[in-house]
Structure formats: structure tokens, C-alpha cells
Short mmCIF file of C-alpha atoms in Angstrom, two decimals:
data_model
loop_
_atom_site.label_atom_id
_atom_site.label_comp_id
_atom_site.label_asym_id
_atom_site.label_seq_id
_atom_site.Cartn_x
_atom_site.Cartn_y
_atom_site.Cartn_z
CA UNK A 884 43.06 -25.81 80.15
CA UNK A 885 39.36 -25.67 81.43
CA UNK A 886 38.09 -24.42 84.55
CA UNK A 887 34.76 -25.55 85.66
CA UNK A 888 33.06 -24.68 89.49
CA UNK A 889 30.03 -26.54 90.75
CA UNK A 890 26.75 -24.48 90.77
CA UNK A 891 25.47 -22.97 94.52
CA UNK A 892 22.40 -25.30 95.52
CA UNK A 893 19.29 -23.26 94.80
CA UNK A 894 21.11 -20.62 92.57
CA UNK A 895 20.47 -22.48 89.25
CA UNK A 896 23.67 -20.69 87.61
CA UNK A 897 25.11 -22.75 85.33
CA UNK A 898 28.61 -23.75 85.52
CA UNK A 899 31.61 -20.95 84.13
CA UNK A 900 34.29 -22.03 81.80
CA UNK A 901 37.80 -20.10 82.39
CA UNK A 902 39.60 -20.96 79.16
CA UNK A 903 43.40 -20.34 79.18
CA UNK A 904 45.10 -17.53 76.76
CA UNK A 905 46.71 -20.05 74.18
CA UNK A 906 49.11 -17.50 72.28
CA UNK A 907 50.71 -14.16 72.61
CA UNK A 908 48.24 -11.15 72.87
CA UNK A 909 49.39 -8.38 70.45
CA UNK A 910 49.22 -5.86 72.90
CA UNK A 911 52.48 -7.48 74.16
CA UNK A 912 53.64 -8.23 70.58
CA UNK A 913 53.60 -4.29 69.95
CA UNK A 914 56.36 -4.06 72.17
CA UNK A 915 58.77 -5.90 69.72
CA UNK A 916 57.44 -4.71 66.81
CA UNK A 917 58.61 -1.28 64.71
CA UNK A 918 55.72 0.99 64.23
CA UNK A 919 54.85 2.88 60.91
CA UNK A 920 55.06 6.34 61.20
CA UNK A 921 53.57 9.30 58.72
CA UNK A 922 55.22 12.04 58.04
CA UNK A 923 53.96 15.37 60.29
CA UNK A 924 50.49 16.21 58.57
CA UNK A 925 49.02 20.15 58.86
CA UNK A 926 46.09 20.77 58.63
CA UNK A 927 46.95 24.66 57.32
CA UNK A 928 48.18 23.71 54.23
CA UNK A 929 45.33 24.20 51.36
CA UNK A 930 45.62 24.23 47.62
CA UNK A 931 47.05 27.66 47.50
CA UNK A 932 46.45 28.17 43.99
CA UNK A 933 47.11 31.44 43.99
CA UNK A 934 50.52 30.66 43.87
CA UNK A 935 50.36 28.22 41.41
CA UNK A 936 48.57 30.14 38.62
CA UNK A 937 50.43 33.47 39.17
CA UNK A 938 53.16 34.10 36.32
CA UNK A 939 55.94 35.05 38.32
CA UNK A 940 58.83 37.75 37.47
CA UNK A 941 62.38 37.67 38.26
CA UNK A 942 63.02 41.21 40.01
CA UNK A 943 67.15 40.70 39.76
CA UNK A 944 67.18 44.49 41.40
CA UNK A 945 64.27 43.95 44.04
CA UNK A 946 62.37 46.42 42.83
CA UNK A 947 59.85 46.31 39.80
CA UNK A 948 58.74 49.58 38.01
CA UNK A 949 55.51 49.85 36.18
CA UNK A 950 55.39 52.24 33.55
CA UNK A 951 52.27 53.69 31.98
CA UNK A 952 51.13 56.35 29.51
CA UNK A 953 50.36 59.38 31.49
CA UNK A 954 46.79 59.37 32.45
CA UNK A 955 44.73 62.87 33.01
CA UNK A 956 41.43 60.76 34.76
CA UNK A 957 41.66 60.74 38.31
CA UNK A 958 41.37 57.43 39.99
CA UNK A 959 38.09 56.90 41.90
CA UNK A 960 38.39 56.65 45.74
CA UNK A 961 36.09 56.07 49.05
CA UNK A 962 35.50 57.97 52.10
CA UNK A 963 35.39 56.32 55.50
CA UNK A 964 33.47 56.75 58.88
CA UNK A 965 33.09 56.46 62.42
CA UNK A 966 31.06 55.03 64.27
CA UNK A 967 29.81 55.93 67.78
CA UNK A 968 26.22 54.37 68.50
CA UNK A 969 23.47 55.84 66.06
CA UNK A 970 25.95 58.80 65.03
CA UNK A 971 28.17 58.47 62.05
CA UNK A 972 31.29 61.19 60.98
CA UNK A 973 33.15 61.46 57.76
CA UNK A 974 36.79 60.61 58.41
CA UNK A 975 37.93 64.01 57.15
CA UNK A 976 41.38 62.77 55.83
CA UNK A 977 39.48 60.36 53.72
CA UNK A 978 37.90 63.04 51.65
CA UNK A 979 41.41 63.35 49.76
CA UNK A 980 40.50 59.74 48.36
CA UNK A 981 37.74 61.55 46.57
CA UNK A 982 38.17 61.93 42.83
CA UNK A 983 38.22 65.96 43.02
CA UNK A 984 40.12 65.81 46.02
CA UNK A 985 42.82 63.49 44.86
CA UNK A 986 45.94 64.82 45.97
CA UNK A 987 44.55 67.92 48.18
CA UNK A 988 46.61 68.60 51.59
CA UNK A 989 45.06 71.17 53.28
CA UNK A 990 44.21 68.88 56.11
CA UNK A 991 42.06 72.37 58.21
CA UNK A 992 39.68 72.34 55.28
CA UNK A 993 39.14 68.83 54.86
CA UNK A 994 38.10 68.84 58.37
CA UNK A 995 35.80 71.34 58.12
CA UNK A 996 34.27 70.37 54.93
CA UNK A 997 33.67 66.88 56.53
CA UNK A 998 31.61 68.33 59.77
CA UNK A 999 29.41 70.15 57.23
CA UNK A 1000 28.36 66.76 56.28
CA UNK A 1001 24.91 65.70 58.01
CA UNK A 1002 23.36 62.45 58.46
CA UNK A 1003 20.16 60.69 56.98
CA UNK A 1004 18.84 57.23 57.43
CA UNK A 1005 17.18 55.45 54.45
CA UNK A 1006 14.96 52.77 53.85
CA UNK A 1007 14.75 50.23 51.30
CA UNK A 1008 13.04 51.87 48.06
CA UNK A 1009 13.44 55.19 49.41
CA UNK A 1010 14.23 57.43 45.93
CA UNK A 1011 17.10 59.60 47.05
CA UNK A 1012 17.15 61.35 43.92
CA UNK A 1013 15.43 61.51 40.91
CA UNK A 1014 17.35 61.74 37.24
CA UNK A 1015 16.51 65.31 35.86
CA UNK A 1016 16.46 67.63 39.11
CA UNK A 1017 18.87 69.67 39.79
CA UNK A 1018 21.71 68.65 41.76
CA UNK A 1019 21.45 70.71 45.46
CA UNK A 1020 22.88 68.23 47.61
CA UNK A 1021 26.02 65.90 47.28
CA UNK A 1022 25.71 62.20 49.42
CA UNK A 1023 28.81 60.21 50.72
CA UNK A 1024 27.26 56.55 51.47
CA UNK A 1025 27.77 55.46 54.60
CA UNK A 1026 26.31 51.89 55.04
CA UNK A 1027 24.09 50.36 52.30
CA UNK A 1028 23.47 49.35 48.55
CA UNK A 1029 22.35 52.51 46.39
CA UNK A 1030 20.98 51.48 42.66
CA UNK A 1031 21.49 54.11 40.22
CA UNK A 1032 18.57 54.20 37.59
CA UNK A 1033 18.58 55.90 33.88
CA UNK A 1034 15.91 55.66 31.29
CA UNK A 1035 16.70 53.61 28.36
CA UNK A 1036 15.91 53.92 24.74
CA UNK A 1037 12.59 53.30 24.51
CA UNK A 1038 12.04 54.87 27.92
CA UNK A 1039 11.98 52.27 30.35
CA UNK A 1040 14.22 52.09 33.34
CA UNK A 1041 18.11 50.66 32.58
CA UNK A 1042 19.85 49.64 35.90
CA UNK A 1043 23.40 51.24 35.35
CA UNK A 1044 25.34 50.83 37.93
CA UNK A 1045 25.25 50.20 42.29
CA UNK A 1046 27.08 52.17 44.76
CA UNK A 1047 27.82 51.10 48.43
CA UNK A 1048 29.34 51.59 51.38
CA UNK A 1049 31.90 54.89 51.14
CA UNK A 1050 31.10 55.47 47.28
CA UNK A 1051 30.48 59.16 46.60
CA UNK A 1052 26.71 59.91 44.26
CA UNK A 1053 26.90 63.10 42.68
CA UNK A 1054 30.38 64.56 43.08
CA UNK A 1055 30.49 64.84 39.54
CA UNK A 1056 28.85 68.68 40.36
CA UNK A 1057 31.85 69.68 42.06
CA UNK A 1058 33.57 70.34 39.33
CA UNK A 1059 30.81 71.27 36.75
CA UNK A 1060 29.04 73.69 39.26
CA UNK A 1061 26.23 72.03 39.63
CA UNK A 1062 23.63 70.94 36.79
CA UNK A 1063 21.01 68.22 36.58
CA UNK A 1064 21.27 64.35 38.12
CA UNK A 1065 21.85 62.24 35.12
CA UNK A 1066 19.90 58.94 37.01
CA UNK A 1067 17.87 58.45 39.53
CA UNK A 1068 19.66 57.17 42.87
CA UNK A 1069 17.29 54.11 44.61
CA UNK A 1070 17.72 52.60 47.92
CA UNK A 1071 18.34 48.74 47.29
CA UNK A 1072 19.17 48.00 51.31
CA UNK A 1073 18.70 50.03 54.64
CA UNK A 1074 21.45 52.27 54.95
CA UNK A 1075 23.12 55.49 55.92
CA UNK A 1076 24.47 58.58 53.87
CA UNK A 1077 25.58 61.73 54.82
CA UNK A 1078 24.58 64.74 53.11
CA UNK A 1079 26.60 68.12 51.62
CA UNK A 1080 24.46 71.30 50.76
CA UNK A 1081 25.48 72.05 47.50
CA UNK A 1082 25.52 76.15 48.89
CA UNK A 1083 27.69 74.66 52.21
CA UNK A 1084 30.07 74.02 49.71
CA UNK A 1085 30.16 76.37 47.63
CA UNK A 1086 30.48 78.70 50.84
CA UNK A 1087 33.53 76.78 51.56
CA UNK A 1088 34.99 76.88 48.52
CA UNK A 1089 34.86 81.25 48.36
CA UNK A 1090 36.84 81.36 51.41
CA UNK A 1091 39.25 78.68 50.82
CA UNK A 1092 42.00 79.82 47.97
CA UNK A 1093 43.63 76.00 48.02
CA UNK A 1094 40.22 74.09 47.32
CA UNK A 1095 39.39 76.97 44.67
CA UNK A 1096 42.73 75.94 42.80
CA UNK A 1097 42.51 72.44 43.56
CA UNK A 1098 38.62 72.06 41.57
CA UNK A 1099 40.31 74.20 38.59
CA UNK A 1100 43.40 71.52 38.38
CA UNK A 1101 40.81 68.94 38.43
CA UNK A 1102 38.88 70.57 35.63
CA UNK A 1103 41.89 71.55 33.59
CA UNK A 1104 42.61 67.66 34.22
CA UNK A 1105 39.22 66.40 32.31
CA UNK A 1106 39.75 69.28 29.67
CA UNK A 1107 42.61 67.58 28.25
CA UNK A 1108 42.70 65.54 25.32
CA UNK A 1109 42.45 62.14 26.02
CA UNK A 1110 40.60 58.46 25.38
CA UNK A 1111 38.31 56.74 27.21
CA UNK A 1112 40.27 55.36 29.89
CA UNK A 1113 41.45 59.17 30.58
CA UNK A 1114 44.90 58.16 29.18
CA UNK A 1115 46.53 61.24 27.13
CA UNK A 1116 45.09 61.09 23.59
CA UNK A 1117 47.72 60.06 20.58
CA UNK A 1118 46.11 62.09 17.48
CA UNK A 1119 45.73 59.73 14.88
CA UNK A 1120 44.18 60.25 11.02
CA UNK A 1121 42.86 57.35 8.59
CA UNK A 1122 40.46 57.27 5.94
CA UNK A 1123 42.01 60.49 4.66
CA UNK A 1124 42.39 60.61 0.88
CA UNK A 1125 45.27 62.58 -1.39
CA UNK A 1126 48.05 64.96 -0.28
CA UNK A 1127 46.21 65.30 3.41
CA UNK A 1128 47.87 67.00 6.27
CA UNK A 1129 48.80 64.25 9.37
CA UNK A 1130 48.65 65.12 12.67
CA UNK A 1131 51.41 65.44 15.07
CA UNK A 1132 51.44 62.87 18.35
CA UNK A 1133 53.63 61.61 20.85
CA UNK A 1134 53.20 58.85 23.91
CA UNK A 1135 53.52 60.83 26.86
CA UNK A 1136 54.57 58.70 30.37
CA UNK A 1137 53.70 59.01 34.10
CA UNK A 1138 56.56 60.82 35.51
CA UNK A 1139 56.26 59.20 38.58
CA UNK A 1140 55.30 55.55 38.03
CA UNK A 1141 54.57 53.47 40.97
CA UNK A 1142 57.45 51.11 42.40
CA UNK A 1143 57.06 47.69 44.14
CA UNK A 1144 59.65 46.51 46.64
CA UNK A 1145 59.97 42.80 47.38
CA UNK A 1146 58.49 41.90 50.46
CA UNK A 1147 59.49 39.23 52.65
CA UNK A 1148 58.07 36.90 55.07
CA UNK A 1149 60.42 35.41 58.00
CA UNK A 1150 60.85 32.81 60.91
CA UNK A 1151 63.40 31.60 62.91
CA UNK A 1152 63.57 27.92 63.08
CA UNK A 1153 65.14 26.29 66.30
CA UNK A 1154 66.36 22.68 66.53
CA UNK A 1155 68.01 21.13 69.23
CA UNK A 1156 70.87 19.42 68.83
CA UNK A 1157 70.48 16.31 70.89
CA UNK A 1158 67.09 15.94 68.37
CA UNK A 1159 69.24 16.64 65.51
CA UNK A 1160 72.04 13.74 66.69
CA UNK A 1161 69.80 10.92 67.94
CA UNK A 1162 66.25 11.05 66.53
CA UNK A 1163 66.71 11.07 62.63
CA UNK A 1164 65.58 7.63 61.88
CA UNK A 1165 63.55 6.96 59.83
CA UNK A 1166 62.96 10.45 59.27
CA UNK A 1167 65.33 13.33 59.26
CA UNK A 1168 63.84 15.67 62.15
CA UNK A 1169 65.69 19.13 61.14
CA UNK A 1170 64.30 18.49 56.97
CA UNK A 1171 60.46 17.72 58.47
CA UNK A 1172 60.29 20.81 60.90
CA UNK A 1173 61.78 22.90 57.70
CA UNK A 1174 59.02 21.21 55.54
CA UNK A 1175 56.34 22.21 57.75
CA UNK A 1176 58.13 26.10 58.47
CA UNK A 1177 58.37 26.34 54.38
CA UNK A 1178 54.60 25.28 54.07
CA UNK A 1179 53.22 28.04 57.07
CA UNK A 1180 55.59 30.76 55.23
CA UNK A 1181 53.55 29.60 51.55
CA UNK A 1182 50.68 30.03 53.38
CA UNK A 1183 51.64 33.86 55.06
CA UNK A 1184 52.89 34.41 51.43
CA UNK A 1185 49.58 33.69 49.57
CA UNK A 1186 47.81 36.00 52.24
CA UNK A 1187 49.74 38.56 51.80
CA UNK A 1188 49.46 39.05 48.41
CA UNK A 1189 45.78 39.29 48.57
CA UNK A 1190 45.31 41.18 52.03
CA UNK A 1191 48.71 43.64 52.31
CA UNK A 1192 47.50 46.94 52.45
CA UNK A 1193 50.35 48.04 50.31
CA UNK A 1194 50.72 45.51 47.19
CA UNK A 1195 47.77 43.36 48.23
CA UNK A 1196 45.02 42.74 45.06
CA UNK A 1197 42.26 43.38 47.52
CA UNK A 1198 43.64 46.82 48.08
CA UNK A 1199 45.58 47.47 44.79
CA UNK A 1200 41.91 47.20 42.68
CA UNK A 1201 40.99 50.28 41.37
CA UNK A 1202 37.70 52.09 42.32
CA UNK A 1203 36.54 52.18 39.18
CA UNK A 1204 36.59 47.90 38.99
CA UNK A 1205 34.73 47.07 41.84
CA UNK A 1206 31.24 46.70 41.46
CA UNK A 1207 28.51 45.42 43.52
CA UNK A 1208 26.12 42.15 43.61
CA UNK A 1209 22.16 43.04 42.60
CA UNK A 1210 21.08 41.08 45.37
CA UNK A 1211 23.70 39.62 47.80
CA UNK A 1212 24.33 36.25 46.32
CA UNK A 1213 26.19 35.71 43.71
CA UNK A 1214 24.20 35.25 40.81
CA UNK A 1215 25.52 34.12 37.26
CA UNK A 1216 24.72 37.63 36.49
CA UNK A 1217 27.29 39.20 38.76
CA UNK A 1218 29.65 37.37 37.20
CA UNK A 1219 28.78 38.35 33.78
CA UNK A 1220 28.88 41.77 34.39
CA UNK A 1221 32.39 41.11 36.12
CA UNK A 1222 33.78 39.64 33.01
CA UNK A 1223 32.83 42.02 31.15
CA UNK A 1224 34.59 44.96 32.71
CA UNK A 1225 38.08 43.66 31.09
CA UNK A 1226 38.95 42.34 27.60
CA UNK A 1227 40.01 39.19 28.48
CA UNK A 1228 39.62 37.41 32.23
CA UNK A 1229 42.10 34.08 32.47
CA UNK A 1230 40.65 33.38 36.48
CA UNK A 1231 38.68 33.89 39.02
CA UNK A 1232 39.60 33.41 42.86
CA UNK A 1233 37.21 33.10 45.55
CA UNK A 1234 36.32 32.02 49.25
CA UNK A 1235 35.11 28.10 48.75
CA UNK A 1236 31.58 29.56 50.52
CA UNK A 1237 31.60 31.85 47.80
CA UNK A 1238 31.67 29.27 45.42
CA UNK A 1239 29.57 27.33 46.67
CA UNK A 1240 26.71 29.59 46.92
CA UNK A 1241 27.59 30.85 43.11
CA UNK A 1242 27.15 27.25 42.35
CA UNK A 1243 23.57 27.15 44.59
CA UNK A 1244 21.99 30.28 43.10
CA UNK A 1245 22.74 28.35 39.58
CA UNK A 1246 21.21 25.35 40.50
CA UNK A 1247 18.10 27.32 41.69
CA UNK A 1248 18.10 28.49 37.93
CA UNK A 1249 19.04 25.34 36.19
CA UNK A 1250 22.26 27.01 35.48
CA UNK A 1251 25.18 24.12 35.42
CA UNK A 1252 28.46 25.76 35.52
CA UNK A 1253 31.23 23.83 33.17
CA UNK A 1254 34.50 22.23 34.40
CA UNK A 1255 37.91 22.23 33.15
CA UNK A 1256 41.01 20.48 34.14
CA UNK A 1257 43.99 22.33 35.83
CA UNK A 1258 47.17 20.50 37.02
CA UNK A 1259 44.91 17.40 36.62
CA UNK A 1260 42.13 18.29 38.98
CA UNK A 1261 38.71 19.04 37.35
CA UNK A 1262 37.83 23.34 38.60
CA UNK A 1263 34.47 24.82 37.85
CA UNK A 1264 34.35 27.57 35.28
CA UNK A 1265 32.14 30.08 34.00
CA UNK A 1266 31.74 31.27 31.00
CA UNK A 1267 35.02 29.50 30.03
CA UNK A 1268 36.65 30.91 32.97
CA UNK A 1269 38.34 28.69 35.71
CA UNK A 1270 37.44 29.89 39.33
CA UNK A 1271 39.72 28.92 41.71
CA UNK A 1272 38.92 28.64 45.56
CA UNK A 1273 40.89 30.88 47.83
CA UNK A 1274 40.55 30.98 51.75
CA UNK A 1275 42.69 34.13 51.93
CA UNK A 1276 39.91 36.10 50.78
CA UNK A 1277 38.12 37.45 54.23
CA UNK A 1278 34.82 36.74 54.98
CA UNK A 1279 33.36 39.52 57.09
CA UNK A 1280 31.23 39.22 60.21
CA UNK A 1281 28.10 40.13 58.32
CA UNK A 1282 29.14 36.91 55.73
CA UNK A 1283 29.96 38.48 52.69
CA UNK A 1284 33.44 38.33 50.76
CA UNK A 1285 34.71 39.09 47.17
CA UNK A 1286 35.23 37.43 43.66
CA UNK A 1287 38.57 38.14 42.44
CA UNK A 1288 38.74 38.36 38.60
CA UNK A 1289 41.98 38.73 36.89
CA UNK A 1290 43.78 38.78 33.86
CA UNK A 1291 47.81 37.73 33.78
CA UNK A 1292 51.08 38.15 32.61
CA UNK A 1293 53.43 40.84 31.44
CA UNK A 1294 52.55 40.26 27.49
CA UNK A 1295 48.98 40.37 28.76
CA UNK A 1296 48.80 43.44 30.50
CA UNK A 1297 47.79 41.36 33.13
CA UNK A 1298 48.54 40.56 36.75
CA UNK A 1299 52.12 39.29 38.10
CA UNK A 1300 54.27 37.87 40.74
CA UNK A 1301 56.96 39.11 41.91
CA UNK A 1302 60.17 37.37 42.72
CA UNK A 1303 63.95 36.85 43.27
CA UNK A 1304 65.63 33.20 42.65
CA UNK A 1305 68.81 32.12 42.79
CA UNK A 1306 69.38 33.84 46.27
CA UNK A 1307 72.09 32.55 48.38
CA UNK A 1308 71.04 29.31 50.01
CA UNK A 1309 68.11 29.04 48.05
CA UNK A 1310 65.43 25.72 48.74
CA UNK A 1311 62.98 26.75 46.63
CA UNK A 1312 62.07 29.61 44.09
CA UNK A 1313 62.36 33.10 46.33
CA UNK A 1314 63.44 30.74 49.65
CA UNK A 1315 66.07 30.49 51.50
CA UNK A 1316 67.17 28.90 54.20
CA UNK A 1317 70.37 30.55 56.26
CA UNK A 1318 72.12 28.45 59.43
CA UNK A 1319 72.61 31.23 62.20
CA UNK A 1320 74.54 29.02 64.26
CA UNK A 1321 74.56 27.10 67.57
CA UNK A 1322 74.20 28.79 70.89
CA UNK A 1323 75.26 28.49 74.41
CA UNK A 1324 72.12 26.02 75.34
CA UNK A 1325 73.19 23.55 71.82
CA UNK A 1326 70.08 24.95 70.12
CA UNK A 1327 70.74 25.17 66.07
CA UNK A 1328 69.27 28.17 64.44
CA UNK A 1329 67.91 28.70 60.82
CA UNK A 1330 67.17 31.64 59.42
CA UNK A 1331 63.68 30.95 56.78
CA UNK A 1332 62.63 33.63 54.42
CA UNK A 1333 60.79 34.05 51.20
CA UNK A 1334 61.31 37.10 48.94
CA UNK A 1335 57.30 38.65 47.13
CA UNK A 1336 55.33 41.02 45.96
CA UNK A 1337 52.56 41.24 43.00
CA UNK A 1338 52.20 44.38 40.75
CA UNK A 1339 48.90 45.00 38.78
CA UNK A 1340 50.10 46.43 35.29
CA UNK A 1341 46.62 48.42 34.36
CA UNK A 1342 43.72 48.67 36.29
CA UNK A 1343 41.43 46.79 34.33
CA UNK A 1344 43.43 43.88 34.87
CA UNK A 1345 41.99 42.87 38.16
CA UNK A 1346 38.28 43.34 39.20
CA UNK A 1347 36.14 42.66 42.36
CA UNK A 1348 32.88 41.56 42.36
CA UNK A 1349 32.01 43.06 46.11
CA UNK A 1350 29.38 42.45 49.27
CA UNK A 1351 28.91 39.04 47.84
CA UNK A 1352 26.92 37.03 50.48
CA UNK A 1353 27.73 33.49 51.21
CA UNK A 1354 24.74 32.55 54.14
CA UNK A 1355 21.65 30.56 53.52
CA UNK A 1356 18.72 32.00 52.83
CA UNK A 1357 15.56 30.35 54.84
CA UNK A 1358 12.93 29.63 52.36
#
């Protein structure tokens, strides 16, 4: 039906047509129609692949053992500071994470060996010390990147290493008494260090009996036979000709080899059960809110075994297999050098910023990292090497985070997880899910947990490439 209304005299409107709705409007249809519904999406879950790529152990016991030859070498460690405005102090327990102080209790001493500590500011380029004088102070690095130098072959300079932030330079003359700097130490970044009179110390150590003994252990340590990796040294003989005399060896063990407990992450799930009875179709409402519980306690699970401060990889890397970047971003030679720490790498794990400003500091050298395929999705890799993108690993406030490299499996020497299946009421490998019952208000109650851990077998199985910056740099 049309509608038409004469025009006002002197308006000059033209006439308006009102046409009438013909059909049904679909906002009314909706109201007999059945809707399609998704399942619950979260926007937490990511690729966790982690998880995936770990080889996993079954620890029927719940607890895993690691056994090792017995090892004389002392593991490197890091002090750590306060803070308070422009004034930094030397935590004083921290000391005993010092490679001479390993393992020293006498917490009086430690205290007063860290006040004798005193503070100085550097710039960048500032030579703290030069290779060939004699060593008359000791330095604890506060804040900052610290080249060491040495002179190569044919004389020129040889970049050998990069110490930062709680690395000690020069403790090497605690035990030696002294001597001559091997390097020279160079200021790559504005920093802070704090500074130990080599006669403070050795004040310190005349009046103090325990410290005294505590340098000789050390030094009996380093006098003992042993290999490069400061394992105890098996005697071996070849190339020998006729009716020669063999020597004697054994393997000797660490008498007290680390243990890992499983850990566990938990939740209680709630469901009521009026939402139980009458809203399961087309989707079962108790299975979806498990789905979603089992996904968050993945998630907790791959944290954990990179941030835990007790089995964590972040904090489970040894001192001695962390190195720094040579100048913030990651550069393709970071990771070269981080490869080569370990005989064999199978992957690396990083922050996806991370990886994407590896990837932009090779395109600014016409670098073009390879690709590989892994559970049928195509990961970059370098040098062979799949790298793997991990949002577990932090990101500090001054944007820089870590490359994880690792090598796996028990055969390997390598990195593993750790695991219990076949638990009672198991869902999925080292899950289970337990009903607790119904309570006074008819809310149902499940019990969710997962059973983990990860043990690093030797320490050259994992490394971290450190202070790796992920920001843009303005051109």
C-alpha cells in the first residue's frame, strides 16, 4: 500500500511515499530461530611450545635424582644490591654466591666484608683496568655492561668475554694472592661497581680464622686433578708402546646430588548444579568450564617451569652459561656465540619481541634466517636451530629479556620434563581431575591439578643469551 500527502502551498516539497513492510523483518524472525553458538574462546591460551618440545620423564616415585661425576670447580655465582637513591650496598648474604665463597656461613664476616665495599660510578669507555697491572682492587658490578679485553696473537685486541650486572671482575686474586690482571676490563654502558681494596681484604682475612680456611678449601679445590669442566680427572694412557705401566682410575660421584620434587599447580573448580541439570545443550557446561580450567593450569605450568625460583630454567642456568649481548639487540652474532657454548643446541625459546628484533637486526644486515617445519607450522631457525616463541620469558621494565638455548633428553645429556601419568582420575598426561562433592548451597566441586617439574642434567645443557633488548631504535 502507498501513502501519498498533498504538498503545503508555497513549500515546494514534493510529495512522501510511506510504503508498507511486505514480509517479516528478521529481527522478529530471530526470535524463532536457534542461534549458533562457539565454544568459550580465551584469549590466554598461546602456543605453549614449551610443553610440546620438552621430552618428558615418568617420575613413578615423585622425585627425580640427577647424578653426576663429582666436580672440584666451583659453580660461578652473583652478588646483589640495594638500592636507596644514588647509594648502592652489597647484599652481604649474597657474597656466599661468590665462587670463593661458595658454601661460607659465617654470616658476621660476610657483613663486614660487604660494608668494606665502596662505590664508583663509570662512564661509557672508562678503562677500569688495564691487562698487565697488578691486581690492588677487586670490583663487584653493580649496574652496567663491562667488556673484558686481551691481546691476541698478533697483538691486537680479542674481545673475550662481557660481564654485567652482579658479575664479580677479578676475584680470581682471592685465592692466588694477588698477581697481574690477565685483560683489560672496558666500560661498554654507564654503570655502577663497587670496589674491595685488595689490603681491606687481606686485613680481613688475618683476623678471621673461618675465611682463612675457607680460601685454602677453595684452593685445595682447584689443586685437584681434574678436566676442563672441573670434573675429577679419570687417568687415562694411549699411544704407549710395549710392556708399559697403566694408570690406575676410578669415576668418582657427587655425594650429594641434587633432587627434584614434582611440583604441582591447583584450582578448585565450582559448578552449580541447577547449570549442570538444565543448561547442557548443545554443549556440556561442567566439560567447557574444565576445558578452559585445564588450559589456565597449561598455561601456570609452562610459567613455572621457566620462572620458579627453585626448578625454573631461568634460575637453574649456571653462571658460567650466561653471557651477554655486544650491543643490546640481538645480533646473529649473539646467537653464534650462544650456540657455541654447548656441543649440540636442539632449540631456542624466546619472547616473540625478542624474535622479532633478532629477525630486524638481520634484515638490517641482509641476514635471512631459515625456516623449518614443526608439528606442521613453518618456525624460524638459525643456524639449523628452531627458535621457538615463548611469552613466559619476562620482559623487564627497561625492555630487555633472554634467549633460552637448550639441548634435550636423558640420552642427550640434555634438558627434561618431569612427570607422573597414570594418576588416579587422570584427563590428561600429569592431570587429574578429583569430584570433592556437593555442598549445602548444591554447588559441585572439582578438585584440578597437574603434577611438574624440569631437571637440567649438566650445565652446559641450557644457556642464556642475557640483557637482550627488544625496543626500537630511532634512526
Amino acid at each position: 500500500m502507498t501513502v501519498e500527502t498533498e504538498p503545503t502551498p508555497g513549500s515546494g516539497s514534493a510529495n512522501v511515499q510511506v510504503r508498507a513492510q511486505l514480509s517479516l523483518s528478521t529481527t522478529a524472525a530471530r526470535n524463532l530461530a536457534t542461534t549458533t553458538k562457539s565454544k568459550p574462546q580465551m584469549q590466554a591460551i598461546t602456543s605453549r611450545w614449551l610443553l610440546k618440545m620438552l621430552p618428558w620423564v615418568q617420575v613413578s616415585a615423585g622425585t627425580y635424582r640427577v647424578n653426576r661425576r663429582l666436580s672440584y670447580a666451583p659453580g660461578g655465582g652473583r652478588a646483589a644490591f640495594t638500592k636507596s637513591g644514588s647509594t648502592v650496598t652489597v647484599v652481604a648474604p649474597s657474597l656466599g654466591e661468590l665462587p670463593v665463597l661458595r658454601g661460607f656461613e659465617d654470616g658476621e664476616t660476610l657483613k663486614e666484608l660487604a660494608r668494606r665495599f665502596v662505590q664508583r660510578d663509570f662512564a661509557p669507555g672508562d678503562v677500569l683496568v688495564r691487562e698487565g697491572a697488578p691486581i690492588e682492587e677487586v670490583f663487584l658490578i653493580a649496574h652496567g655492561k663491562v667488556d673484558r679485553i686481551g691481546t691476541g696473537k698478533y697483538g691486537e685486541e680479542a674481545a673475550i668475554g662481557t660481564l654485567a650486572d652482579g658479575d664479580p671482575l677479578g676475584d680470581e686474586a682471592f685465592t692466588n694472592g694477588g698477581g697481574n690482571w690477565p685483560y683489560t676490563a672496558k666500560a661498554a654502558t654507564a654503570g655502577v661497581l663497587m670496589a674491595l681494596n685488595w689490603s681491606v681484604f687481606q686485613e680481613l682475612v688475618d683476623r678471621s680464622p673461618a675465611l682463612r680456611e675457607q680460601l685454602l678449601g677453595v684452593a685445595a679445590d682447584a689443586a685437584q686433578a681434574q678436566n676442563a669442566h672441573g670434573e675429577a680427572r679419570i687417568d687415562l694412557s694411549a699411544g704407549h708402546k710395549g710392556e708399559y705401566g697403566l694408570p690406575d682410575a676410578f669415576v668418582d660421584y657427587e655425594l650429594e646430588p641434587r633432587e627434584y620434587e614434582l611440583s604441582v599447580a591447583q584450582t578448585i573448580l565450582k559448578v552449580h548444579t541447577r547449570v549442570a541439570d538444565l543448561y547442557n545443550q548443545p554443549m556440556n557446561q561442567t566439560e567447557e568450564q574444565l576445558r578452559l580450567t585445564i588450559e589456565a593450569l597449561r598455561e601456570r605450568q609452562e610459567h613455572e617451569l621457566i620462572n620458579n625460583r627453585e626448578f625454573g630454567l631461568l634460575s637453574n642456568t649456571d653462571f658460567d652459561q650466561r653471557i651477554q649481548t655486544r650491543a643490546g639487540a640481538p645480533t646473529p652474532d649473539d646467537l653464534d656465540e650462544l650456540l657455541s657454548m654447548r656441543r649440540d643446541t636442539d632449540y631456542l625459546f624466546a619472547h616473540p619481541r625478542a624474535i622479532a628484533a633478532f629477525e630486524r637486526e638481520c634484515n638490517s644486515r641482509g641476514v635471512y634466517p631459515g625456516t623449518v617445519d614443526v608439528l606442521g607450522r613453518h618456525r624460524p631457525t638459525w643456524r639449523g636451530v628452531p627458535i621457538f616463541p615463548c611469552n613466559k620469558i619476562p620482559v623487564t621494565g627497561n625492555q630487555t629479556t633472554s634467549f633460552i638455548a637448550m639441548r634435550v633428553g636423558e640420552d642427550n645429556q640434555g634438558v627434561v620434563g618431569l612427570t607422573q601419568i597414570n594418576i588416579p582420575d587422570e584427563v590428561e598426561p600429569g592431570l587429574n581431575v578429583r569430584f570433592m562433592g556437593i555442598d549445602e548451597k548444591a554447588i559441585t566441586s572439582y578438585l584440578v591439578s597437574t603434577y611438574y617439574s624440569a631437571a637440567v642434567l649438566v650445565p652446559d645443557a641450557i644457556g642464556i643469551l642475557e640483557n637482550v633488548e627488544v625496543g626500537h631504535a630511532f634512526s
